[in-house]
Short mmCIF file of C-alpha atoms (C1' of nucleotides) in Angstrom, two decimals:
data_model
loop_
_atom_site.label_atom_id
_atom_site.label_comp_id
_atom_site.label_asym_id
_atom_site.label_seq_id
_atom_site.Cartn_x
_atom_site.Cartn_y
_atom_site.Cartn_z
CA UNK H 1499 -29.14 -0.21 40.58
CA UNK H 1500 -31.33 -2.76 42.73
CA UNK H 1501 -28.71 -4.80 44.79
CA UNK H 1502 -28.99 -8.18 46.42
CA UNK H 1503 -26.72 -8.29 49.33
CA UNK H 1504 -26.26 -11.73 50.33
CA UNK H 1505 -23.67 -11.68 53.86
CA UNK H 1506 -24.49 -12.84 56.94
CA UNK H 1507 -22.81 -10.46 59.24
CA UNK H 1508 -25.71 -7.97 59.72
CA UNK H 1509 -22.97 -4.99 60.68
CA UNK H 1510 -21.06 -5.02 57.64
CA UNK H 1511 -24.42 -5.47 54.96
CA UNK H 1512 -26.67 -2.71 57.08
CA UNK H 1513 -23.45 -0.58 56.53
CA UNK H 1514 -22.99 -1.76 53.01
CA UNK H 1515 -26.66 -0.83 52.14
CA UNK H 1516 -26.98 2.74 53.95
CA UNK H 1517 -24.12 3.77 51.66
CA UNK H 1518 -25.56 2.45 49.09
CA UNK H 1519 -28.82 4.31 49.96
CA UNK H 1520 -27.18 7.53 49.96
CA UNK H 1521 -25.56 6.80 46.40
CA UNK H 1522 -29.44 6.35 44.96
CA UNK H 1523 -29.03 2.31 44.60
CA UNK H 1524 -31.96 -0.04 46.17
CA UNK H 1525 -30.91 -2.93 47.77
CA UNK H 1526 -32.11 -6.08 49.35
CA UNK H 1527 -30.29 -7.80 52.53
CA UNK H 1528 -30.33 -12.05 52.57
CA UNK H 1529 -28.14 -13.42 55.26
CA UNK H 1530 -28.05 -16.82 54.00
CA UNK H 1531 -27.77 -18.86 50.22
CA UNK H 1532 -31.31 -20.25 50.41
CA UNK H 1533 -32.97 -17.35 50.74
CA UNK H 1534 -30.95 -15.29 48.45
CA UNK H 1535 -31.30 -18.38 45.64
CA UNK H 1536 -35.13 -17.84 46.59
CA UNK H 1537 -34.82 -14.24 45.42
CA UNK H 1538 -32.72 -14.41 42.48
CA UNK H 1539 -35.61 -17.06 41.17
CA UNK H 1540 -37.90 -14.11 42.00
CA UNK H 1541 -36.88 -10.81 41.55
CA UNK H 1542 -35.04 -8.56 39.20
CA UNK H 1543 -31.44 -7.44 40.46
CA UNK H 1544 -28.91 -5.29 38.42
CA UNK H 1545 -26.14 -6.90 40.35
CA UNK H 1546 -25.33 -9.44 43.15
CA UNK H 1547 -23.31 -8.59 45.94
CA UNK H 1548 -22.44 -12.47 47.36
CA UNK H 1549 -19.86 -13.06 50.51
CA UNK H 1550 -18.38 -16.22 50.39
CA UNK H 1551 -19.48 -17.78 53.41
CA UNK H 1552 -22.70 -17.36 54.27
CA UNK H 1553 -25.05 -20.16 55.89
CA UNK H 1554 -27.29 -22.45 54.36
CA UNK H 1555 -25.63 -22.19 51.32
CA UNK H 1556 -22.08 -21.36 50.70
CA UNK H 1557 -21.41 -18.55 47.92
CA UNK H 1558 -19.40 -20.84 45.89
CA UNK H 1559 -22.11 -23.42 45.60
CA UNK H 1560 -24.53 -20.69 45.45
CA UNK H 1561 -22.47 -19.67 42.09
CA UNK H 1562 -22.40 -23.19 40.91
CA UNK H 1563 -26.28 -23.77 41.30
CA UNK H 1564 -26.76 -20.10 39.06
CA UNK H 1565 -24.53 -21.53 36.51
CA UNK H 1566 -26.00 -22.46 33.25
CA UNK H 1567 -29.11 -19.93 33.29
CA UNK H 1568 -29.18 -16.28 32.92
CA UNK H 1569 -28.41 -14.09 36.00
CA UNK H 1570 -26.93 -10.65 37.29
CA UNK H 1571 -23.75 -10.25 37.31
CA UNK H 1572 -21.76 -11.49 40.84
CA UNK H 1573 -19.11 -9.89 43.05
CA UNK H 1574 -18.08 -11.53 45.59
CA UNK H 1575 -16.63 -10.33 48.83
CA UNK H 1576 -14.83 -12.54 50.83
CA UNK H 1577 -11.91 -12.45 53.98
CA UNK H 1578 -10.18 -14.98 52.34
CA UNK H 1579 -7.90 -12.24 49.87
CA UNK H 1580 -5.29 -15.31 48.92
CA UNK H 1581 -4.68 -15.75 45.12
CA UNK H 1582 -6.32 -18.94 45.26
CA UNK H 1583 -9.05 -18.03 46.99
CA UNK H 1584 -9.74 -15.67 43.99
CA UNK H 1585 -9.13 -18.14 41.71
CA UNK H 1586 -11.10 -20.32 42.87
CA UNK H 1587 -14.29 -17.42 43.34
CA UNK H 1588 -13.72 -16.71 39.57
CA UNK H 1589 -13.53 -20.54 38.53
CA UNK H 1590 -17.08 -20.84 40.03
CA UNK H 1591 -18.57 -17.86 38.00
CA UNK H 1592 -17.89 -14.55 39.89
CA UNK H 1593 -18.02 -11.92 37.71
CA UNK H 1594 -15.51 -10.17 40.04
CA UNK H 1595 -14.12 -10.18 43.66
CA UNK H 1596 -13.09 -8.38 46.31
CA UNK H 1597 -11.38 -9.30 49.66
CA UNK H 1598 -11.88 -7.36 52.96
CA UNK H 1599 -11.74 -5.24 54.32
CA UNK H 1600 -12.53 -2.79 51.31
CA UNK H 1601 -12.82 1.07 50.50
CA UNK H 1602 -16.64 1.42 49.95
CA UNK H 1603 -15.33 3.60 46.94
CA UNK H 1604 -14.08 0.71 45.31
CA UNK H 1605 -16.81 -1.35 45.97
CA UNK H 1606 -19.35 1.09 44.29
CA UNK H 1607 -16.58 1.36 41.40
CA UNK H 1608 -16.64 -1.98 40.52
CA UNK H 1609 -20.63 -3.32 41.33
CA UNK H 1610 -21.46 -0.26 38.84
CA UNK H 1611 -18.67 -1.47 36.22
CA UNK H 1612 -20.31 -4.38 36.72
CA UNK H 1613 -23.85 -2.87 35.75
CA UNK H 1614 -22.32 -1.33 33.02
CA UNK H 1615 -20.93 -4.27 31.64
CA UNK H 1616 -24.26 -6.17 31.61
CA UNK H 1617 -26.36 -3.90 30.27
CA UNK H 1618 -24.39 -3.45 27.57
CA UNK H 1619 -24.38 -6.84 26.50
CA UNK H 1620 -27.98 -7.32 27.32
CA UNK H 1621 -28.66 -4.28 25.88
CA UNK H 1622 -29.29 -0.65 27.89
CA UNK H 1623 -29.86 1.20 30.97
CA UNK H 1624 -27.38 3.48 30.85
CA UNK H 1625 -24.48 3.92 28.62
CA UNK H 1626 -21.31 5.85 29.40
CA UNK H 1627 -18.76 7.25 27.28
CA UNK H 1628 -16.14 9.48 28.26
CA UNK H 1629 -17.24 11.50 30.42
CA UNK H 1630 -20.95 11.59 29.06
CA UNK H 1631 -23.36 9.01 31.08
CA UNK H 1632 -26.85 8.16 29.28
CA UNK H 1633 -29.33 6.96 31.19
CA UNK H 1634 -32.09 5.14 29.15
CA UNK H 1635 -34.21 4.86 31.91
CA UNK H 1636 -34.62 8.37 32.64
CA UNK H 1637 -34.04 9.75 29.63
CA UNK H 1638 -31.16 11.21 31.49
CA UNK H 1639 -27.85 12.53 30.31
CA UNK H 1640 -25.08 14.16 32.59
CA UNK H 1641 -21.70 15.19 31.13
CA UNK H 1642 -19.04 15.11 33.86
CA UNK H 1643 -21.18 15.18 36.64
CA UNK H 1644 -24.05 17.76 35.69
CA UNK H 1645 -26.95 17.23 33.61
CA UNK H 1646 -27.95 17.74 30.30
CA UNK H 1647 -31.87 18.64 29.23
CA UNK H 1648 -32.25 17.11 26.01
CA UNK H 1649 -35.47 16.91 24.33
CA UNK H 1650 -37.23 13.54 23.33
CA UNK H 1651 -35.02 13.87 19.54
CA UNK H 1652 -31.89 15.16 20.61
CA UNK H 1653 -32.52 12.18 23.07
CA UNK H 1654 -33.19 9.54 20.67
CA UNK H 1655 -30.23 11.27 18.34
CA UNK H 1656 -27.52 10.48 20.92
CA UNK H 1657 -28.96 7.19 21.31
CA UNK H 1658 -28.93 6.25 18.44
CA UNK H 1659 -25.11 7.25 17.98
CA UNK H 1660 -24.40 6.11 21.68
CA UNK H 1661 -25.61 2.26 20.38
CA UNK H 1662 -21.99 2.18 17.99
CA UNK H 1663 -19.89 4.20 20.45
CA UNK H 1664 -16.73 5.11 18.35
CA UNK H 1665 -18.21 3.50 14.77
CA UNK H 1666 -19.85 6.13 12.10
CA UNK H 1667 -23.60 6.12 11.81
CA UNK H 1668 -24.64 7.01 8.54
CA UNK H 1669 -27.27 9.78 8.18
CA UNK H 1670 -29.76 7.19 6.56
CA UNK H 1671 -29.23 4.85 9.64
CA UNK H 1672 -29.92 7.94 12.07
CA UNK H 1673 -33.08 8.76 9.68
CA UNK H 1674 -34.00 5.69 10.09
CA UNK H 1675 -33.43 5.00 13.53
CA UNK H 1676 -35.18 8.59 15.34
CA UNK H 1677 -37.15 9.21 12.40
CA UNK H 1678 -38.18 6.03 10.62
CA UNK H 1679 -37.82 7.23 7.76
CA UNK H 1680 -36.82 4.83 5.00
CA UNK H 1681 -35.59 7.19 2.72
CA UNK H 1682 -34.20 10.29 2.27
CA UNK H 1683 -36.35 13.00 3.49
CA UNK H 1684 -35.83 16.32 1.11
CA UNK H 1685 -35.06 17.93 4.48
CA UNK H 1686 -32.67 19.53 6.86
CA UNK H 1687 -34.48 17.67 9.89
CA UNK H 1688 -31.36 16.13 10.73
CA UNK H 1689 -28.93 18.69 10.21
CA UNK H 1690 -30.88 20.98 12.59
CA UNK H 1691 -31.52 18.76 15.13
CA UNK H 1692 -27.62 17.63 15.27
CA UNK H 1693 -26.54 20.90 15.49
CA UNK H 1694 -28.56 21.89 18.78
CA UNK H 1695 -27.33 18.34 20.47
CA UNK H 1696 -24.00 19.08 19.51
CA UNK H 1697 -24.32 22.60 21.12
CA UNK H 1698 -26.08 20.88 24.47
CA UNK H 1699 -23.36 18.31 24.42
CA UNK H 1700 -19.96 20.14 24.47
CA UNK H 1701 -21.36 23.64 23.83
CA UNK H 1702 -18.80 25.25 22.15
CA UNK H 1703 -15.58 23.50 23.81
CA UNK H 1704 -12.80 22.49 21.55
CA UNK H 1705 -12.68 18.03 21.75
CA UNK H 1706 -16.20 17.70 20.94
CA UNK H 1707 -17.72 14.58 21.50
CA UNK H 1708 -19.69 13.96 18.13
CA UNK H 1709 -17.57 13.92 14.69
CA UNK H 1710 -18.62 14.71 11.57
CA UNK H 1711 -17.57 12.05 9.07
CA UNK H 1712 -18.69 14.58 5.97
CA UNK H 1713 -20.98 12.72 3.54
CA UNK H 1714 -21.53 9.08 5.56
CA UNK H 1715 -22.47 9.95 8.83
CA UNK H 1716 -21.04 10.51 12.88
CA UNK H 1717 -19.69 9.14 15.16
CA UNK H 1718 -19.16 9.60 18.72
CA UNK H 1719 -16.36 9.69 20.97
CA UNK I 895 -4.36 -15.12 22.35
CA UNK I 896 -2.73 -12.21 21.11
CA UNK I 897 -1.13 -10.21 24.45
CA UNK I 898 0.78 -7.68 24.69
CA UNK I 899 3.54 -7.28 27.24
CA UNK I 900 4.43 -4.09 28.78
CA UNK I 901 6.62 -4.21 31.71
CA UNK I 902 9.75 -2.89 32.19
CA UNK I 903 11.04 -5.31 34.26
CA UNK I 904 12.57 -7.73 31.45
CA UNK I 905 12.67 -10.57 34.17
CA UNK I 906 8.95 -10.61 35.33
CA UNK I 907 7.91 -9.89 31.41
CA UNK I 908 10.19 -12.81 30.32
CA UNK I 909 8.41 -15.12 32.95
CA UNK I 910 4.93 -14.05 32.25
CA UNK I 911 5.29 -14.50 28.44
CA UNK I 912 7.40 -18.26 28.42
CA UNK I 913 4.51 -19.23 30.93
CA UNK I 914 2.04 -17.59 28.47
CA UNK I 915 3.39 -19.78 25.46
CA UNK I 916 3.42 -22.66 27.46
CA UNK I 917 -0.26 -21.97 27.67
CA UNK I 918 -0.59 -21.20 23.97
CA UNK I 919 -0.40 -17.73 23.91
CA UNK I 920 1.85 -15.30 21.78
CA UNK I 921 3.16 -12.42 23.29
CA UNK I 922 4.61 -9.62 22.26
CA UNK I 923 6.74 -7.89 25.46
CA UNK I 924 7.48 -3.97 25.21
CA UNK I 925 9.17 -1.88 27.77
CA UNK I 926 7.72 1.23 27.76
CA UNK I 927 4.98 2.97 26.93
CA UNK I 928 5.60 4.81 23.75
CA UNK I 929 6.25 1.83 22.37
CA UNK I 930 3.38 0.15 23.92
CA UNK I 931 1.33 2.91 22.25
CA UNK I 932 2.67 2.23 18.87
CA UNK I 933 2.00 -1.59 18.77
CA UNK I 934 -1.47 -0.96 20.16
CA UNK I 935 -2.08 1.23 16.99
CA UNK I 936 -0.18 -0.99 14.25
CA UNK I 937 -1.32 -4.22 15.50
CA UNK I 938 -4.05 -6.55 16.82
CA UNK I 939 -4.08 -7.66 20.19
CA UNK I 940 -6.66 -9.64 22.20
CA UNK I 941 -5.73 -8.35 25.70
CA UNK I 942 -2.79 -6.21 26.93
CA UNK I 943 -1.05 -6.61 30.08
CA UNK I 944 -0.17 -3.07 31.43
CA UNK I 945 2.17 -2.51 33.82
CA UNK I 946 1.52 0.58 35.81
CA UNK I 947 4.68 1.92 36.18
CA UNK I 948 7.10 2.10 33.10
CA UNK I 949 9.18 4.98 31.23
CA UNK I 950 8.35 7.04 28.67
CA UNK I 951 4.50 7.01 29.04
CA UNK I 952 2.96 6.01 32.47
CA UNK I 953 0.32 3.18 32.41
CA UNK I 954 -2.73 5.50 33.59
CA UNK I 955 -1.59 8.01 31.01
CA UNK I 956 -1.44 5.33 28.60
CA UNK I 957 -4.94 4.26 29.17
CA UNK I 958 -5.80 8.09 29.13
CA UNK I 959 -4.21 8.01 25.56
CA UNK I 960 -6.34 5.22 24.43
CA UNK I 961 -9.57 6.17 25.89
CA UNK I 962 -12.32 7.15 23.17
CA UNK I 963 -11.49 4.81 20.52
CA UNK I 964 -11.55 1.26 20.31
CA UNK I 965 -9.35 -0.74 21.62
CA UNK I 966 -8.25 -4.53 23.29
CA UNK I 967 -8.91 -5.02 27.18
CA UNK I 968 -6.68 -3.99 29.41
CA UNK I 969 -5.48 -5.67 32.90
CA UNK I 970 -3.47 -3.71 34.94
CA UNK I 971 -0.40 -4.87 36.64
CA UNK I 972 1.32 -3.52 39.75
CA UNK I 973 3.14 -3.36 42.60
CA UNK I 974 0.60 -1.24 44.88
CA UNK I 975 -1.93 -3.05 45.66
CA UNK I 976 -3.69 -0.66 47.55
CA UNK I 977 -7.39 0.28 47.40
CA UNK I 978 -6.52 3.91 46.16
CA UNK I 979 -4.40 2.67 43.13
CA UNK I 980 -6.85 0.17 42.51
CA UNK I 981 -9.42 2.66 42.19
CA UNK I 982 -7.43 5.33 39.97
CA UNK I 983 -6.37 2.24 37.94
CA UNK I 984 -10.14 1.22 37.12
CA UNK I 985 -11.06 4.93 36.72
CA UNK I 986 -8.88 5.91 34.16
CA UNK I 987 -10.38 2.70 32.32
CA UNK I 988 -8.48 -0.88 32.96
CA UNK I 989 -10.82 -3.62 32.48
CA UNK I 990 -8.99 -5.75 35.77
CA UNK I 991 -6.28 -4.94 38.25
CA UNK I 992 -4.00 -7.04 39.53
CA UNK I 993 -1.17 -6.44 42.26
CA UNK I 994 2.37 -8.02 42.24
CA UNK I 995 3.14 -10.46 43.76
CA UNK I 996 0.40 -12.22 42.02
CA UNK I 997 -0.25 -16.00 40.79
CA UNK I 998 0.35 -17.42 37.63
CA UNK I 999 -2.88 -19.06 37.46
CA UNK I 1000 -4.48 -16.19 38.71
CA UNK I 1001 -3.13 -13.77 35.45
CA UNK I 1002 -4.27 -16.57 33.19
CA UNK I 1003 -7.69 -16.75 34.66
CA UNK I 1004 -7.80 -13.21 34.86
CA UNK I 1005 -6.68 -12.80 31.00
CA UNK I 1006 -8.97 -15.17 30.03
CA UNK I 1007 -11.89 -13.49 31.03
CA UNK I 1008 -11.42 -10.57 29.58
CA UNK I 1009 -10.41 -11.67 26.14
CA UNK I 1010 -14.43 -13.65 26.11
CA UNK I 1011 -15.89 -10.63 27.60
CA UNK I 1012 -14.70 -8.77 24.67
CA UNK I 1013 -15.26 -11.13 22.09
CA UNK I 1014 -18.44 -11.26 22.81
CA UNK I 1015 -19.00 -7.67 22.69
CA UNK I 1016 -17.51 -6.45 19.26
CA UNK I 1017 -15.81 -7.77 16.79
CA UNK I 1018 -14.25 -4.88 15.19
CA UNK I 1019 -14.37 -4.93 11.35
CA UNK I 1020 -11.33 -3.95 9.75
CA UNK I 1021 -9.21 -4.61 7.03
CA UNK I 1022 -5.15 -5.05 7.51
CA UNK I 1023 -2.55 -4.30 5.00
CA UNK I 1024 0.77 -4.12 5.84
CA UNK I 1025 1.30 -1.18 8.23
CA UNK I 1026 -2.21 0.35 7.49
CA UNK I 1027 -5.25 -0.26 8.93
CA UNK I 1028 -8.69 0.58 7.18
CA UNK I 1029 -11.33 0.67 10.08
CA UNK I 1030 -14.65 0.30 8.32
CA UNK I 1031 -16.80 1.20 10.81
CA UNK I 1032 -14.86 4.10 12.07
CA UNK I 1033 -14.59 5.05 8.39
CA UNK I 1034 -10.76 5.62 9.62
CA UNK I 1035 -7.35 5.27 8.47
CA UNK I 1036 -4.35 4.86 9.72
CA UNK I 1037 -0.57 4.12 8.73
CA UNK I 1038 1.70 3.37 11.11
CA UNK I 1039 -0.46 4.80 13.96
CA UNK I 1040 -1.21 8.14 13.03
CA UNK I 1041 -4.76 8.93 11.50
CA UNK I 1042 -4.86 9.60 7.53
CA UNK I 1043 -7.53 11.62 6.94
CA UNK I 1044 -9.67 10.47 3.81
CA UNK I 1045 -12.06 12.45 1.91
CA UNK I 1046 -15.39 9.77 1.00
CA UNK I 1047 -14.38 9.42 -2.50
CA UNK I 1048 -10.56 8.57 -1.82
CA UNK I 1049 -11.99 6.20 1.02
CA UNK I 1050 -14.14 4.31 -1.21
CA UNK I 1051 -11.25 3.80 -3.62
CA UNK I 1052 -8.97 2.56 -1.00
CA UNK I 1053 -11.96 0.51 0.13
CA UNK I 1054 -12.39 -1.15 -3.16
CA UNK I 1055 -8.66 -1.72 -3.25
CA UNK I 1056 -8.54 -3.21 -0.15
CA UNK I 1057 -11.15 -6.05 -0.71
CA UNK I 1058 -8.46 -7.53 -3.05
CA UNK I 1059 -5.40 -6.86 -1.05
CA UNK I 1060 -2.58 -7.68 -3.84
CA UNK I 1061 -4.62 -8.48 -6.74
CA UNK I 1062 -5.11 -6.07 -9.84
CA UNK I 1063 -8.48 -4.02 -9.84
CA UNK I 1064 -8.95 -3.09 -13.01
CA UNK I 1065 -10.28 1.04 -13.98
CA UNK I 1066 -13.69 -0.09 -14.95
CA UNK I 1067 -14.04 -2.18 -11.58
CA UNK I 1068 -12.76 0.63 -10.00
CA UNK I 1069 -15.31 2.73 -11.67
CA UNK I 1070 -18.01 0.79 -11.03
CA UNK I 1071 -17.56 0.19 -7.56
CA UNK I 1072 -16.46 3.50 -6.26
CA UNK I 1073 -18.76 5.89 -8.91
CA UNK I 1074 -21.43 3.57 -10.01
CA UNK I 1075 -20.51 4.12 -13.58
CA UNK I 1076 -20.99 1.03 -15.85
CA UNK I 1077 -19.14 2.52 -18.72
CA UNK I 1078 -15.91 4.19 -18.79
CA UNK I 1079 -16.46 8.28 -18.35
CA UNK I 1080 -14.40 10.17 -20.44
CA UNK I 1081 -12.52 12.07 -18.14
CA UNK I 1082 -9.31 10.98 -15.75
CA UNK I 1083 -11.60 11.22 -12.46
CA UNK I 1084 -10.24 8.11 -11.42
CA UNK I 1085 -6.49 9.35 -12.04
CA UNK I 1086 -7.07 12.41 -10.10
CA UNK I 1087 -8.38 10.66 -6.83
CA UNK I 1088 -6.01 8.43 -7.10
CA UNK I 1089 -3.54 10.79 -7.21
CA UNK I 1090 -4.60 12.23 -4.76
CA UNK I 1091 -5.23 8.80 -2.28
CA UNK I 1092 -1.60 7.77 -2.85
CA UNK I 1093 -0.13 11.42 -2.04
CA UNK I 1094 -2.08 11.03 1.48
CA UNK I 1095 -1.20 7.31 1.99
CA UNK I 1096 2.29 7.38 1.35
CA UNK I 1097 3.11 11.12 0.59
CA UNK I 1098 6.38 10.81 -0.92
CA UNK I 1099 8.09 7.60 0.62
CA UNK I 1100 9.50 5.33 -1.20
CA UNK I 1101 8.12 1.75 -0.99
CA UNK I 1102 4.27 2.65 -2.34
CA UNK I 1103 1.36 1.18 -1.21
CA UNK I 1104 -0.10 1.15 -4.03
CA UNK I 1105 1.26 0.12 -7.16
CA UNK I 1106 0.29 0.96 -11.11
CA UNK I 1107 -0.34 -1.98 -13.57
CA UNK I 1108 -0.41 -0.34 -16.53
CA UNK I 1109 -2.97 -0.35 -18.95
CA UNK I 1110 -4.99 -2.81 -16.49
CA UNK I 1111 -5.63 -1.06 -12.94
CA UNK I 1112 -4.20 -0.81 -10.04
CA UNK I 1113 -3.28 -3.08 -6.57
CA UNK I 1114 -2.86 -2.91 -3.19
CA UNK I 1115 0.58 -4.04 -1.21
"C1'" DT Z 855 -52.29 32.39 24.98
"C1'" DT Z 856 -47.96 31.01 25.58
"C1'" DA Z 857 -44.15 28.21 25.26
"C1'" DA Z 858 -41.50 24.43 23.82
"C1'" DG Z 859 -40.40 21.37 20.59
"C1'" DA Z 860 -40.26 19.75 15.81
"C1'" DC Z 861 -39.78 20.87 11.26
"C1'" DT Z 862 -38.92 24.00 6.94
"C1'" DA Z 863 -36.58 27.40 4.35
"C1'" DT Z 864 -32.65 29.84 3.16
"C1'" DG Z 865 -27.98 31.33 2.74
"C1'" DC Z 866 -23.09 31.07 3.53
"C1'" DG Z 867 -18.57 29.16 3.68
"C1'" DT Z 868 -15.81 25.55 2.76
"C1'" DA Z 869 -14.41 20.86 1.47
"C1'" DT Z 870 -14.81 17.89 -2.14
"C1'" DT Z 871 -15.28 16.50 -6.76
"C1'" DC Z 872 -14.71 17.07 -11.49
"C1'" DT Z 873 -12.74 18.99 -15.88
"C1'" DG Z 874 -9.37 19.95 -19.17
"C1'" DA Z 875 -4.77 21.00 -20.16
"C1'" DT Z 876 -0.04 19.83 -19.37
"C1'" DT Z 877 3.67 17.07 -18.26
"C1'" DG Z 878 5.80 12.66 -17.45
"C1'" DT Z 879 6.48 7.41 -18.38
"C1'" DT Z 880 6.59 3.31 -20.68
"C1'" DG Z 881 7.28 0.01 -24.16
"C1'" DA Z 882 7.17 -1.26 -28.83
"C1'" DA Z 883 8.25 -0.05 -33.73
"C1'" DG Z 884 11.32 1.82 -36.75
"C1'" DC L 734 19.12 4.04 -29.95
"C1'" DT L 735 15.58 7.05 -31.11
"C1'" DT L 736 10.85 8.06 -31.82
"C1'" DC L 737 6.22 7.78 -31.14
"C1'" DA L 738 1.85 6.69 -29.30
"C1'" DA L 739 -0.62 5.19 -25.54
"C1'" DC L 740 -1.15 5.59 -21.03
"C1'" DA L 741 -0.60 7.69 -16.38
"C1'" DA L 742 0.22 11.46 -13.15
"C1'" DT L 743 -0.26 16.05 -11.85
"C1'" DC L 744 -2.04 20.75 -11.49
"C1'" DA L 745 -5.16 24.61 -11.13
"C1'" DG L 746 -9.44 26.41 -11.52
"C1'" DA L 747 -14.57 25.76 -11.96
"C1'" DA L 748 -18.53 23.59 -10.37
"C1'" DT L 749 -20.83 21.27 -6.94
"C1'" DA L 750 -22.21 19.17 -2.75
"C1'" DC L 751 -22.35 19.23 2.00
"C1'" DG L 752 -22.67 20.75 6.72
"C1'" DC L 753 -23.99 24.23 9.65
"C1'" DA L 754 -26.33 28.16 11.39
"C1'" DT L 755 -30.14 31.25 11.65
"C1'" DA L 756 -34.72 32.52 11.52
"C1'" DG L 757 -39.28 31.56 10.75
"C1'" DT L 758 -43.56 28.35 10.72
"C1'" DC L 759 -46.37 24.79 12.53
"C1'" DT L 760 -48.19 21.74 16.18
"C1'" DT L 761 -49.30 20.41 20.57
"C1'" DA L 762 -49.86 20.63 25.30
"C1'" DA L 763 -49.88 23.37 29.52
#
DNA sequence: TTAAGACTATGCGTATTCTGATTGTTGAAG
DNA sequence: CTTCAACAATCAGAATACGCATAGTCTTAA
């Protein structure tokens, strides 16, 4: 994830951004609302990490000058941890909130949920269900932790199903979809190339993750 | 909205859901999580309000339970508020936390929020009839909570059924829609499945869920 | 040349669908 | 009230379709 950490106490975002280092996220420190509106304008973020009083700008006004266009998503962090305080931090567009002090744990937690959330609206960078995580990006797939090599179809397969987590893909839609075929190809291709994700996937443990709804399609999850 | 209640204590749960219709919601309160479970299944609820701690089922079990499959947003209540619950309580896969005491205004907010954020993600496509619930997309079945598994044949019927709840479908729409045949086959194909589709849907009970007109076809409810 | 990935061919086991015969129901005519 | 014919439901076995696995072929890129 590329973070913008917008907080003005230079102890508590150097901190914030080493441990974010060390879990593979980039970030970028602002201590104050100008600059970090500047950079917003400018740059690509996955997620904003915004405390609520900063100089310049204050983060609520900050929120209220991003509202209306497009932007990442926004948790804010703030020492004020009274209801209304949250309230009013929501009100103004916060996607989320968190009062100090805070586990670091739960921080991560909820800027990736956060991520998550996004891209799935704006469609993809990585998709999670269960305990299977698909990163688009890399072409990456872990399932509880370790990864998965997949080739580029088994890939595109689970993408494919991973777009209608839960719903049944129809064999024609898959065709369609890693194939592009627009018909029904006198083949196996499919069948074949199922059956060696499936094995990848959950080789051979009982609660498999893909379904087979016999004659329509599957489904995942 | 639709919300659904579950807290054991009958005095909070009483307060949240007066305050709730004052507000225009409709709430349906439930003091455990068995129960909880079975609602979630039967019905259709825009958000549900989980308190962690309740008898029968736990609230992180509970959201272990639903996990996979589809279902409404979930905001957990609670009475530790601490970092470590807050974390276990997002992990296991609540879409907010919230820790008692808490604000009115706060809940609503909170509530709020997640009922757009969903709506804005899916809306599920399914079709309702009495205690069954025909999930197109999931190709899925179920009555009274538990899954009825449907061969593609007997899923179609009960699809084209289903279009008209209550109305008569006659054999040769039946036909038609299900097998494709414009003409009537001379065989009892449709009989058979039928059969067959009402011994699965309500093996045996009285009060059918499908009934026979004679002589025209058949209806739903 | 090798190796990996993508596709084809084939066969097996099983779930599903269909057929035809049998039994059960219903409602109207006698 | 009985009888009868039309219609519906059920059953078992035959036929078929489908999914899955295995092994082999082809293509491309290291």
């Amino acid at each position: 994830m590329r973070i913008l950490i917008v907080e003005d106490d230079a102890s508590v975002s150097h901190w914030i951004s080493s441990k974010l280092h060390v879990s593979g996220h980039s970030c970028k420190l602002v201590d104050n609302g100008e600059d970090a509106l500047k950079f917003i304008k400018n740059e690509v973020f996955d997620v904003i990490l915004l405390d609520r009083i900063i100089p310049k700008i204050d983060g609520i006004q900050l929120l209220g000058l991003l509202a209306g266009d497009p932007h990442p998503p926004v948790l804010i962090l703030s020492a004020n941890d009274q209801t209304s305080d949250r309230i009013e931090g929501l009100r103004a567009g916060a996607d989320d909130y968190l009062g100090k002090p805070f586990d670091f744990a739960e921080l991560l937690l909820r800027l990736e949920r956060l991520y998550c959330r996004s891209k799935q609206v704006a469609s993809s960078n990585f998709i999670k269900i269960k305990d299977m995580i698909i990163n688009l990006e890399r072409h990456e797939v872990t399932r509880s932790g370790h990864r998965i090599d997949l080739t580029n179809k088994e890939f595109k397969l689970l993408y494919v199903l991973a777009e209608h987590p839960g719903q049944t893909v129809t064999r024609s839609m898959l065709l369609e979809k890693a194939w592009g075929y627009h018909f029904d190809p006198q083949t196996n291709v499919l069948d074949v190339h199922l059956s060696k994700l499936r094995n990848k996937l959950d080789g051979g443990s009982k609660n498999p993750i893909i379904r087979t709804i016999r004659s329509v399609g599957y489904a995942l999850g």
